[in-house]
C-alpha positions as a printed Julia matrix, in Angstrom:
422×3 Matrix{Float64}:
  67.59   86.32  109.14
  68.09   86.26  105.37
  71.38   86.98  103.64
  69.88   90.17  102.24
  68.8    91.36  105.69
  70.4    94.82  106.09
  71.21   93.96  109.68
  73.74   91.35  108.51
  77.24   92.19  107.16
  76.56   89.72  104.33
  73.97   92.13  102.96
  75.12   95.05  100.76
  72.61   97.21  102.62
  74.56   96.76  105.87
  77.4    98.93  104.54
  76.27  102.55  104.36
  79.42  104.67  104.08
  79.41  106.92  100.99
  83.23  106.91  100.91
  83.69  103.39   99.61
  84.21  103.11   95.89
  86.55  101.99   93.15
  88.51  105.24   92.92
  89.1   105.47   96.69
  90.22  101.84   96.94
  92.37  102.11   93.8
  94.34  105.11   95.08
  95.07  103.35   98.36
  96.0   100.17   96.52
  98.48  101.91   94.24
 100.18  103.55   97.23
 100.48  100.15   98.88
 101.74   98.59   95.65
 104.8   100.83   95.74
 105.22  100.93   99.51
 104.92   97.21  100.2
 107.31   96.4    97.34
 109.91   98.68   98.95
 109.2    97.09  102.34
 109.72   93.6   100.96
 112.98   94.46   99.21
 114.43   96.29  102.22
 113.31   93.41  104.46
 115.22   90.92  102.32
 118.21   93.26  102.37
 118.05   93.31  106.16
 118.04   89.52  106.22
 121.08   89.42  103.92
 122.91   91.84  106.24
 123.03   89.14  108.91
 125.1    86.92  106.59
 122.74   84.02  107.38
 124.65   81.47  105.27
 127.92   82.15  107.09
 127.2    80.29  110.31
 124.17   78.78  112.08
 124.62   81.27  114.93
 123.67   84.09  112.54
 120.52   82.46  111.21
 117.39   81.55  113.12
 115.49   80.7   109.94
 116.22   77.01  109.34
 115.01   75.29  106.2
 114.76   78.43  104.1
 115.97   76.51  101.03
 115.13   78.35   97.83
 113.96   81.38   99.83
 117.61   82.24  100.34
 118.4    82.32   96.63
 119.32   86.02   96.58
 121.74   86.08   99.52
 125.12   87.73   99.06
 128.09   88.71  101.2
 127.1    91.85  103.04
 129.45   94.76  102.2
 131.12   97.2   104.58
 130.72  100.21  102.28
 129.12  102.61  102.7
 129.33  102.41  106.49
 125.79  103.83  106.8
 124.23  101.25  104.45
 122.3    99.29  107.07
 121.32  102.49  108.82
 119.69  103.64  105.58
 118.01  100.4   104.47
 116.65   99.37  107.87
 115.64  102.9   108.8
 113.68  103.08  105.54
 112.12   99.66  106.17
 110.88  100.43  109.67
 109.85  104.05  109.09
 107.99  103.25  105.87
 106.28  100.26  107.48
 104.9   102.35  110.32
 103.98  105.21  107.97
 101.93  102.85  105.78
  99.76  101.56  108.65
  96.93  104.11  108.11
  96.97  103.36  104.37
  96.73   99.62  105.01
  93.89  100.02  107.5
  92.01  102.35  105.17
  92.43   99.9   102.29
  91.12   97.01  104.39
  88.19   99.17  105.53
  87.37  100.09  101.93
  87.05   96.47  100.8
  85.6    94.87  103.94
  82.13   94.36  102.34
  83.73   91.98   99.83
  85.08   89.8   102.64
  81.49   89.09  103.75
  79.99   88.64  100.28
  77.97   85.48   99.65
  78.17   82.9    98.28
  81.74   82.36   99.52
  82.73   80.7    96.25
  80.91   81.05   92.95
  83.48   78.98   91.07
  86.91   77.38   91.52
  88.6    80.57   90.3
  86.52   82.65   92.7
  87.35   80.28   95.57
  91.08   80.6    94.85
  90.73   84.39   94.77
  88.98   84.37   98.17
  91.73   82.16   99.64
  94.39   84.49   98.29
  92.52   87.4    99.9
  92.59   85.63  103.26
  96.34   85.13  102.91
  96.74   88.72  101.8
  94.74   90.25  104.65
  95.98   87.83  107.3
  99.57   88.05  106.1
  99.48   91.83  105.96
  98.1    92.16  109.47
 100.6    89.61  110.78
 103.63   91.3   109.19
 102.69   94.81  110.25
 101.74   93.68  113.78
 104.92   91.69  114.43
 106.99   94.48  112.9
 105.48   97.1   115.2
 105.89   94.85  118.24
 109.54   94.29  117.34
 110.16   98.02  116.96
 108.61   98.52  120.4
 110.79   95.72  121.85
 107.59   93.94  122.9
 108.1    90.27  122.04
 104.7    88.89  123.01
 104.46   86.61  119.97
 105.53   82.94  120.29
 108.95   82.0   118.95
 111.66   84.16  117.46
 110.82   87.3   115.51
 113.27   86.49  112.69
 111.74   83.25  111.28
 108.19   84.42  111.98
 108.66   87.69  110.12
 110.74   86.07  107.36
 108.29   83.3   106.46
 105.32   85.57  107.01
 106.81   88.05  104.53
 107.1    85.43  101.8
 103.51   84.21  102.28
 102.17   87.75  102.37
 104.16   88.96   99.39
 103.2    85.95   97.26
  99.52   86.7    97.9
 100.22   90.4    97.35
 101.83   89.75   93.95
  98.91   87.59   92.83
  96.43   90.26   93.95
  98.46   93.05   92.33
  98.62   91.19   89.02
  94.83   90.93   88.98
  93.9    94.34   90.32
  96.61   96.82   89.26
  95.35   97.27   85.66
  91.83   97.93   86.98
  93.14  100.33   89.63
  95.15  102.31   87.1
  92.18  102.5    84.77
  89.89  103.64   87.6
  92.27  106.39   88.67
  92.88  107.55   85.09
  89.26  107.57   84.0
  87.38  108.63   87.07
  89.66  110.55   89.41
  87.61  113.71   89.01
  84.08  112.41   89.36
  85.0   109.63   91.74
  86.72  111.98   94.19
  83.47  113.43   95.43
  80.38  111.89   97.02
  78.78  111.25   93.67
  76.52  108.28   93.07
  78.37  105.05   92.31
  78.95  104.21   88.68
  78.45  100.87   86.99
  82.01   99.71   87.74
  81.69  100.07   91.51
  80.87   96.39   92.03
  80.5    95.52   95.71
  82.58   98.43   96.99
  80.08  101.31   96.95
  77.07  101.27   99.24
  73.78  100.82   97.3
  72.0   103.08   99.82
  74.73  105.32  101.22
  74.28  107.61  104.19
  74.65  111.35  103.74
  78.35  112.23  103.39
  80.17  114.24  106.04
  83.41  114.33  104.02
  84.21  113.55  100.4
  86.65  110.93   99.21
  89.46  113.39   98.63
  88.99  114.59  102.2
  89.2   110.99  103.43
  92.47  110.52  101.54
  93.85  113.7   103.11
  92.9   112.29  106.51
  94.73  109.02  105.8
  97.73  110.93  104.48
  97.75  113.15  107.57
  97.73  110.11  109.85
 100.67  108.64  107.91
 102.54  111.93  108.14
 101.97  112.04  111.9
 103.36  108.51  112.29
 106.33  109.44  110.12
 107.12  112.49  112.25
 106.84  110.51  115.49
 109.01  107.64  114.26
 111.59  108.75  111.69
 113.73  110.69  114.16
 115.09  107.49  115.7
 116.72  106.68  112.34
 117.61  110.2   111.22
 119.01  111.25  114.59
 120.18  114.7   115.61
 117.55  117.16  116.8
 114.83  115.1   115.07
 115.38  112.22  117.5
 113.24  114.04  120.05
 110.29  113.96  117.65
 110.33  110.14  117.67
 107.75  109.9   120.45
 106.56  106.42  119.39
 110.05  104.92  119.15
 111.8   103.42  122.21
 115.11  104.89  121.09
 113.69  108.24  120.12
 112.62  110.41  123.03
 114.41  108.33  125.69
 117.45  110.18  127.05
 120.53  107.92  126.96
 122.46  110.26  129.25
 125.32  112.62  128.56
 129.04  112.34  128.04
 131.03  110.33  125.5
 128.95  107.2   126.2
 125.66  109.11  126.0
 124.07  107.43  122.99
 121.4   104.78  122.51
 121.7   101.14  123.56
 119.42   98.13  123.26
 120.53   95.93  126.15
 122.19   96.99  129.36
 124.96   95.05  131.05
 122.55   94.19  133.86
 120.03   92.75  131.38
 122.77   90.65  129.75
 123.96   89.37  133.11
 127.39   90.96  132.79
 128.78   92.42  135.99
 132.05   93.75  137.36
 133.06   90.26  138.5
 133.4    89.14  134.86
 134.86   92.39  133.52
 137.36   93.28  136.22
 140.97   93.68  135.07
 142.16   90.75  137.2
 139.58   88.31  135.78
 138.77   89.32  132.19
 140.85   87.89  129.38
 140.27   87.98  125.64
 140.91   84.56  124.14
 141.95   84.7   120.47
 142.23   81.44  118.53
 143.42   81.05  114.96
 145.39   78.93  112.54
 146.14   75.43  113.76
 144.5    76.15  117.1
 147.08   78.79  117.98
 145.73   80.73  120.97
 146.67   83.9   122.82
 145.13   85.36  125.95
 145.14   89.12  126.27
 144.35   91.43  129.15
 142.84   94.81  128.44
 146.23   96.33  129.18
 147.75   94.01  126.54
 145.2    95.23  124.01
 145.95   98.86  124.81
 149.63   98.21  124.07
 148.8    97.0   120.56
 148.53   99.53  117.7
 145.38  101.59  118.24
 143.16  102.8   115.39
 140.07  104.99  115.2
 136.93  104.87  113.05
 133.79  107.0   112.92
 130.88  104.56  112.63
 127.17  104.49  113.5
 125.21  101.71  115.17
 122.0   100.65  113.43
 119.59   97.98  114.65
 116.82   95.89  113.19
 114.26   97.88  115.18
 115.05  100.85  112.92
 116.91  103.01  115.42
 120.44  104.2   114.81
 123.03  106.56  116.2
 125.08  109.2   114.5
 128.74  108.37  113.87
 130.63  107.73  117.09
 134.42  107.81  117.3
 135.59  104.32  118.21
 139.17  103.44  119.11
 140.75  100.04  119.55
 142.57   97.19  117.82
 141.81   96.21  114.24
 140.24   92.78  113.91
 142.68   91.91  111.14
 145.6    92.7   113.48
 144.19   90.29  116.04
 143.88   87.66  113.29
 147.54   88.21  112.49
 148.47   87.47  116.11
 147.2    83.91  115.71
 148.76   83.07  112.36
 146.57   84.78  109.76
 149.16   87.17  108.36
 147.66   87.5   104.87
 144.0    87.93  104.09
 142.12   87.33  107.35
 139.4    84.65  107.5
 135.93   84.72  109.02
 135.62   85.1   112.78
 133.25   83.8   115.43
 132.76   86.36  118.21
 131.56   85.22  121.65
 130.3    87.44  124.44
 130.21   87.28  128.22
 126.46   87.75  127.81
 124.66   84.92  129.6
 121.55   84.69  127.43
 120.09   85.97  124.2
 120.08   84.9   120.57
 123.16   86.89  119.6
 125.57   86.19  122.43
 127.59   84.66  119.59
 127.87   86.13  116.09
 129.89   85.41  112.96
 131.54   87.99  110.7
 132.68   87.41  107.12
 136.28   87.75  106.02
 135.54   90.99  104.16
 134.24   92.48  107.41
 137.3    91.34  109.33
 139.62   92.75  106.65
 138.1    96.23  106.65
 140.53   98.61  108.42
 137.59  100.24  110.21
 136.51   96.96  111.85
 137.71   97.18  115.42
 137.7    95.48  118.75
 136.84   98.8   120.35
 138.12   99.73  123.8
 137.06  103.37  123.82
 134.38  105.55  122.31
 134.47  109.33  121.82
 137.73  109.58  123.75
 136.64  107.65  126.83
 136.64  104.01  127.94
 133.52  102.11  127.0
 130.82  102.17  129.64
 129.52   98.8   130.91
 126.31   99.25  128.9
 128.3    99.92  125.72
 130.35   96.75  126.08
 133.25   97.34  128.49
 135.9    95.96  128.49
 135.79   95.43  124.69
 133.25   95.27  121.9
 133.2    94.73  118.17
 132.31   97.56  115.8
 132.03   96.84  112.07
 130.94   99.25  109.31
 127.44   98.65  107.91
 126.77   95.61  110.13
 123.47   95.25  112.03
 123.78   96.26  115.66
 123.49   92.73  117.06
 126.6    91.7   115.1
 128.58   94.45  116.84
 128.98   92.16  119.84
 129.47   93.7   123.27
 131.43   92.29  126.25
 133.62   90.21  123.93
 135.33   87.21  125.56
 136.55   85.12  122.63
 137.48   85.52  118.95
 137.93   82.37  116.83
 139.37   83.04  113.38
 138.92   80.5   110.6
 136.54   79.33  107.88
 133.03   79.02  109.34
């Protein structure tokens, strides 16, 4: 078969849809230009929230080098900061999936165009397109799998998604620099005529079909369809971040429709005590002790009864996780982390702390918190929530709760606190 055989995807005659065209592709591209930029920024913010430079236990992205140039100490105010940024990141990412797929569909003829490279510049452009398409599919796919708690990809999600984001966004920036002026011009000059099934103009290039089939919908109708699909995904996802009555609309989110039960401990969790390998043998009053170590190796061992005799404080704080789900504010009560630091010699400004869990396995059975997080009066070693003792699944006998910290840094089933510079 020849390259111009209409039975081959390398032939322009193979592609018959009347919807493809510069205006249609440009509108989708401009939406993605804004949306993917927001996704990238909120993704970097999420990475910063883990305080990856504080301790190796917080960072599973070794060798990041210059890619960590923007990192900063994650703040504790406002307490809902991570809930907002990560909820936006996940919800927007899922909402943009129909737009991304429609954009890839609109330009797929160009991926098969021959010859594969007409010049060095053209070859570099084709390589950048492969990185752009491959990187985009990889980032969106791993992101969706992570939200669904389905870790079928090899290795850890964090370095895969982190490095993939940089490769994808570099290709995206190069593509945007080349195509954005043309897209803006196409939308400005042709948005009226191009919106319908009119014959392709001279600037259509390889996008419009040379012999299109009869249209069943015009290009504006196709955009409405894409927008409707995005809206549907938004409505079936956003509730897990917004919470309240809208949580029951989050049909596609693991922490949306699922009923966490009633009572004071009736709110979402990621990992149960059984999953973490934590049972009553380790948490019973006669066996569990909190080991607190501080200045000069000074160490105290506290029972839960000892902790309850210390000054108790309350804080209304949410839990927000990397998967995009979050809870409303829950009322936590327990001992301030800075008061525990004072017990082991840190009477002034408290230092960083390494928190260790009874959890037997998992990447975050240990987590480090910065000094500013320890010093916040709302940062607690919580013993109760909403007026009742913690349930086993919420971290009994004690868990950390810190304002604005990602959920995995709010360690459950705490066994040891080591205060000092990390």
